[in-house]
mmCIF file of C-alpha atoms in Angstrom:
data_model
loop_
_atom_site.group_PDB
_atom_site.id
_atom_site.type_symbol
_atom_site.label_atom_id
_atom_site.label_comp_id
_atom_site.label_asym_id
_atom_site.label_seq_id
_atom_site.Cartn_x
_atom_site.Cartn_y
_atom_site.Cartn_z
ATOM 1 C CA MET A 683 -0.497 18.032 12.635
ATOM 2 C CA SER A 684 -0.112 18.013 16.357
ATOM 3 C CA ARG A 685 -3.506 17.728 18.082
ATOM 4 C CA LYS A 686 -4.654 18.677 21.570
ATOM 5 C CA ILE A 687 -7.078 16.550 23.542
ATOM 6 C CA PHE A 688 -9.853 17.886 25.734
ATOM 7 C CA VAL A 689 -11.326 15.215 27.963
ATOM 8 C CA ASN A 690 -14.792 16.347 29.274
ATOM 9 C CA LEU A 691 -15.919 14.988 32.618
ATOM 10 C CA PRO A 692 -19.196 15.725 34.436
ATOM 11 C CA VAL A 693 -18.802 16.710 38.061
ATOM 12 C CA GLU A 694 -21.388 17.102 40.835
ATOM 13 C CA ASN A 695 -19.548 19.912 42.730
ATOM 14 C CA LEU A 696 -17.259 21.954 40.523
ATOM 15 C CA GLU A 697 -15.568 23.839 43.372
ATOM 16 C CA ALA A 698 -14.892 20.586 45.275
ATOM 17 C CA SER A 699 -13.429 19.037 42.142
ATOM 18 C CA LEU A 700 -11.217 22.037 41.376
ATOM 19 C CA GLY A 701 -9.897 21.852 44.991
ATOM 20 C CA PHE A 702 -9.314 18.128 44.712
ATOM 21 C CA PHE A 703 -7.180 18.395 41.556
ATOM 22 C CA ARG A 704 -5.350 21.441 42.839
ATOM 23 C CA GLN A 705 -4.249 19.336 45.811
ATOM 24 C CA LEU A 706 -2.816 16.909 43.282
ATOM 25 C CA GLY A 707 -0.722 19.727 41.754
ATOM 26 C CA PHE A 708 -2.760 20.549 38.669
ATOM 27 C CA ASP A 709 -3.256 24.079 37.388
ATOM 28 C CA PHE A 710 -6.296 25.526 35.634
ATOM 29 C CA ASN A 711 -6.529 27.737 32.567
ATOM 30 C CA PRO A 712 -8.763 30.674 33.494
ATOM 31 C CA GLN A 713 -9.430 31.485 29.809
ATOM 32 C CA PHE A 714 -11.505 28.302 29.543
ATOM 33 C CA SER A 715 -12.896 28.245 33.054
ATOM 34 C CA ASN A 716 -16.036 29.815 34.472
ATOM 35 C CA SER A 717 -18.840 29.152 36.947
ATOM 36 C CA THR A 718 -19.815 25.904 35.101
ATOM 37 C CA ALA A 719 -16.434 24.632 33.920
ATOM 38 C CA GLY A 720 -12.806 24.281 34.993
ATOM 39 C CA CYS A 721 -10.062 23.675 32.394
ATOM 40 C CA MET A 722 -7.438 21.545 34.086
ATOM 41 C CA VAL A 723 -3.975 21.583 32.400
ATOM 42 C CA VAL A 724 -2.408 18.110 32.295
ATOM 43 C CA SER A 725 0.229 19.073 29.666
ATOM 44 C CA ASP A 726 0.785 21.400 26.750
ATOM 45 C CA ASP A 727 -1.513 19.256 24.657
ATOM 46 C CA ILE A 728 -3.863 17.595 27.168
ATOM 47 C CA PHE A 729 -6.705 19.332 29.099
ATOM 48 C CA VAL A 730 -9.487 17.975 31.261
ATOM 49 C CA MET A 731 -12.705 20.008 31.236
ATOM 50 C CA LEU A 732 -14.479 19.510 34.582
ATOM 51 C CA LEU A 733 -18.061 20.459 33.754
ATOM 52 C CA LYS A 734 -21.002 20.766 36.070
ATOM 53 C CA GLU A 735 -23.386 17.959 35.262
ATOM 54 C CA ALA A 736 -26.028 20.315 33.807
ATOM 55 C CA ARG A 737 -23.450 21.927 31.521
ATOM 56 C CA PHE A 738 -22.044 18.525 30.487
ATOM 57 C CA GLN A 739 -25.601 17.365 29.701
ATOM 58 C CA THR A 740 -25.869 20.118 27.030
ATOM 59 C CA PHE A 741 -23.282 18.270 24.893
ATOM 60 C CA THR A 742 -25.081 14.944 24.731
ATOM 61 C CA PRO A 743 -28.684 13.676 24.614
ATOM 62 C CA LYS A 744 -27.595 10.491 26.461
ATOM 63 C CA THR A 745 -28.211 9.987 30.185
ATOM 64 C CA LEU A 746 -25.113 10.415 32.333
ATOM 65 C CA CYS A 747 -23.986 7.270 34.048
ATOM 66 C CA ASN A 748 -23.323 7.042 37.780
ATOM 67 C CA SER A 749 -19.533 6.863 37.769
ATOM 68 C CA HIS A 750 -19.582 5.787 41.457
ATOM 69 C CA THR A 751 -21.260 2.478 40.439
ATOM 70 C CA HIS A 752 -20.405 2.164 36.712
ATOM 71 C CA THR A 753 -17.084 2.443 34.888
ATOM 72 C CA GLU A 754 -17.339 4.937 32.018
ATOM 73 C CA MET A 755 -13.606 4.960 31.129
ATOM 74 C CA LEU A 756 -10.182 4.815 32.527
ATOM 75 C CA LEU A 757 -7.982 7.994 32.257
ATOM 76 C CA CYS A 758 -4.408 6.987 32.263
ATOM 77 C CA LEU A 759 -1.546 9.395 33.036
ATOM 78 C CA SER A 760 2.162 8.603 32.864
ATOM 79 C CA CYS A 761 4.449 9.381 35.763
ATOM 80 C CA ASP A 762 8.257 9.792 35.864
ATOM 81 C CA SER A 763 8.808 7.195 38.552
ATOM 82 C CA HIS A 764 7.290 4.396 40.670
ATOM 83 C CA LYS A 765 7.593 6.816 43.603
ATOM 84 C CA GLU A 766 5.593 9.533 41.788
ATOM 85 C CA VAL A 767 2.808 7.014 41.076
ATOM 86 C CA ASN A 768 2.535 6.223 44.822
ATOM 87 C CA GLU A 769 2.817 9.909 45.937
ATOM 88 C CA MET A 770 0.015 11.025 43.565
ATOM 89 C CA VAL A 771 -2.286 8.166 44.734
ATOM 90 C CA ALA A 772 -1.527 9.190 48.339
ATOM 91 C CA ARG A 773 -2.343 12.824 47.607
ATOM 92 C CA ALA A 774 -5.530 11.796 45.925
ATOM 93 C CA VAL A 775 -6.696 9.747 48.891
ATOM 94 C CA ALA A 776 -5.692 12.588 51.304
ATOM 95 C CA ALA A 777 -7.823 14.979 49.226
ATOM 96 C CA GLY A 778 -10.905 12.761 49.454
ATOM 97 C CA GLY A 779 -10.466 10.307 46.598
ATOM 98 C CA THR A 780 -10.382 6.541 47.004
ATOM 99 C CA THR A 781 -8.333 3.675 45.601
ATOM 100 C CA TYR A 782 -10.201 1.163 43.562
ATOM 101 C CA ASN A 783 -7.562 -1.619 43.181
ATOM 102 C CA ASP A 784 -4.149 -2.667 44.439
ATOM 103 C CA PRO A 785 -0.938 -1.505 42.810
ATOM 104 C CA GLN A 786 0.119 -3.564 39.809
ATOM 105 C CA ASP A 787 3.832 -4.293 39.301
ATOM 106 C CA HIS A 788 4.612 -5.875 35.908
ATOM 107 C CA GLY A 789 8.348 -5.367 36.046
ATOM 108 C CA PHE A 790 8.701 -2.898 33.148
ATOM 109 C CA MET A 791 5.523 -1.120 34.214
ATOM 110 C CA TYR A 792 4.068 -0.088 37.585
ATOM 111 C CA ALA A 793 0.511 1.118 37.937
ATOM 112 C CA HIS A 794 -1.867 2.243 40.618
ATOM 113 C CA GLY A 795 -4.851 4.530 40.559
ATOM 114 C CA PHE A 796 -7.657 6.384 42.318
ATOM 115 C CA GLN A 797 -11.243 7.505 41.909
ATOM 116 C CA ASP A 798 -11.825 11.243 42.112
ATOM 117 C CA LEU A 799 -14.720 12.823 44.067
ATOM 118 C CA ASP A 800 -17.118 11.892 41.184
ATOM 119 C CA GLY A 801 -15.922 8.294 40.850
ATOM 120 C CA HIS A 802 -13.938 8.847 37.640
ATOM 121 C CA ILE A 803 -11.031 6.410 37.503
ATOM 122 C CA TRP A 804 -7.499 7.796 37.051
ATOM 123 C CA GLU A 805 -4.795 5.205 36.366
ATOM 124 C CA LEU A 806 -1.165 6.318 36.987
ATOM 125 C CA VAL A 807 1.601 4.423 35.378
ATOM 126 C CA TYR A 808 5.378 4.434 35.303
ATOM 127 C CA ILE A 809 6.770 2.607 32.316
ATOM 128 C CA GLU A 810 10.504 2.132 31.840
ATOM 129 C CA ASN A 811 11.805 3.670 28.630
ATOM 130 C CA ILE A 812 8.455 5.012 27.654
ATOM 131 C CA LEU A 813 8.042 5.969 24.033
#
């Protein structure tokens, strides 16, 4: 069975987050988007639900962490080239994101990443001969 993955992320300002990710080239599925949520399409099987913090909080009794000061997780996306990794990081920074580390070149794998407007970490990797 093929599964789809829905990553749910709390965001402070939904409209700003939608604009940020649109500047990175992502589209949104209007069927699963409304005034409290935006469904970002990463691929045919991967979606990121950007949820206003109050909406996100309805899914869990736990307190939300401050993702600007704490790491909750790393979201890692593959890219088709070393150049695409750098271009996407540059677009993220131009759209208001920040880098959180230096690029990492391991020969067979190149990685660099950014923090989005809410401090969520997005790692971008190019891996030669990926699966």
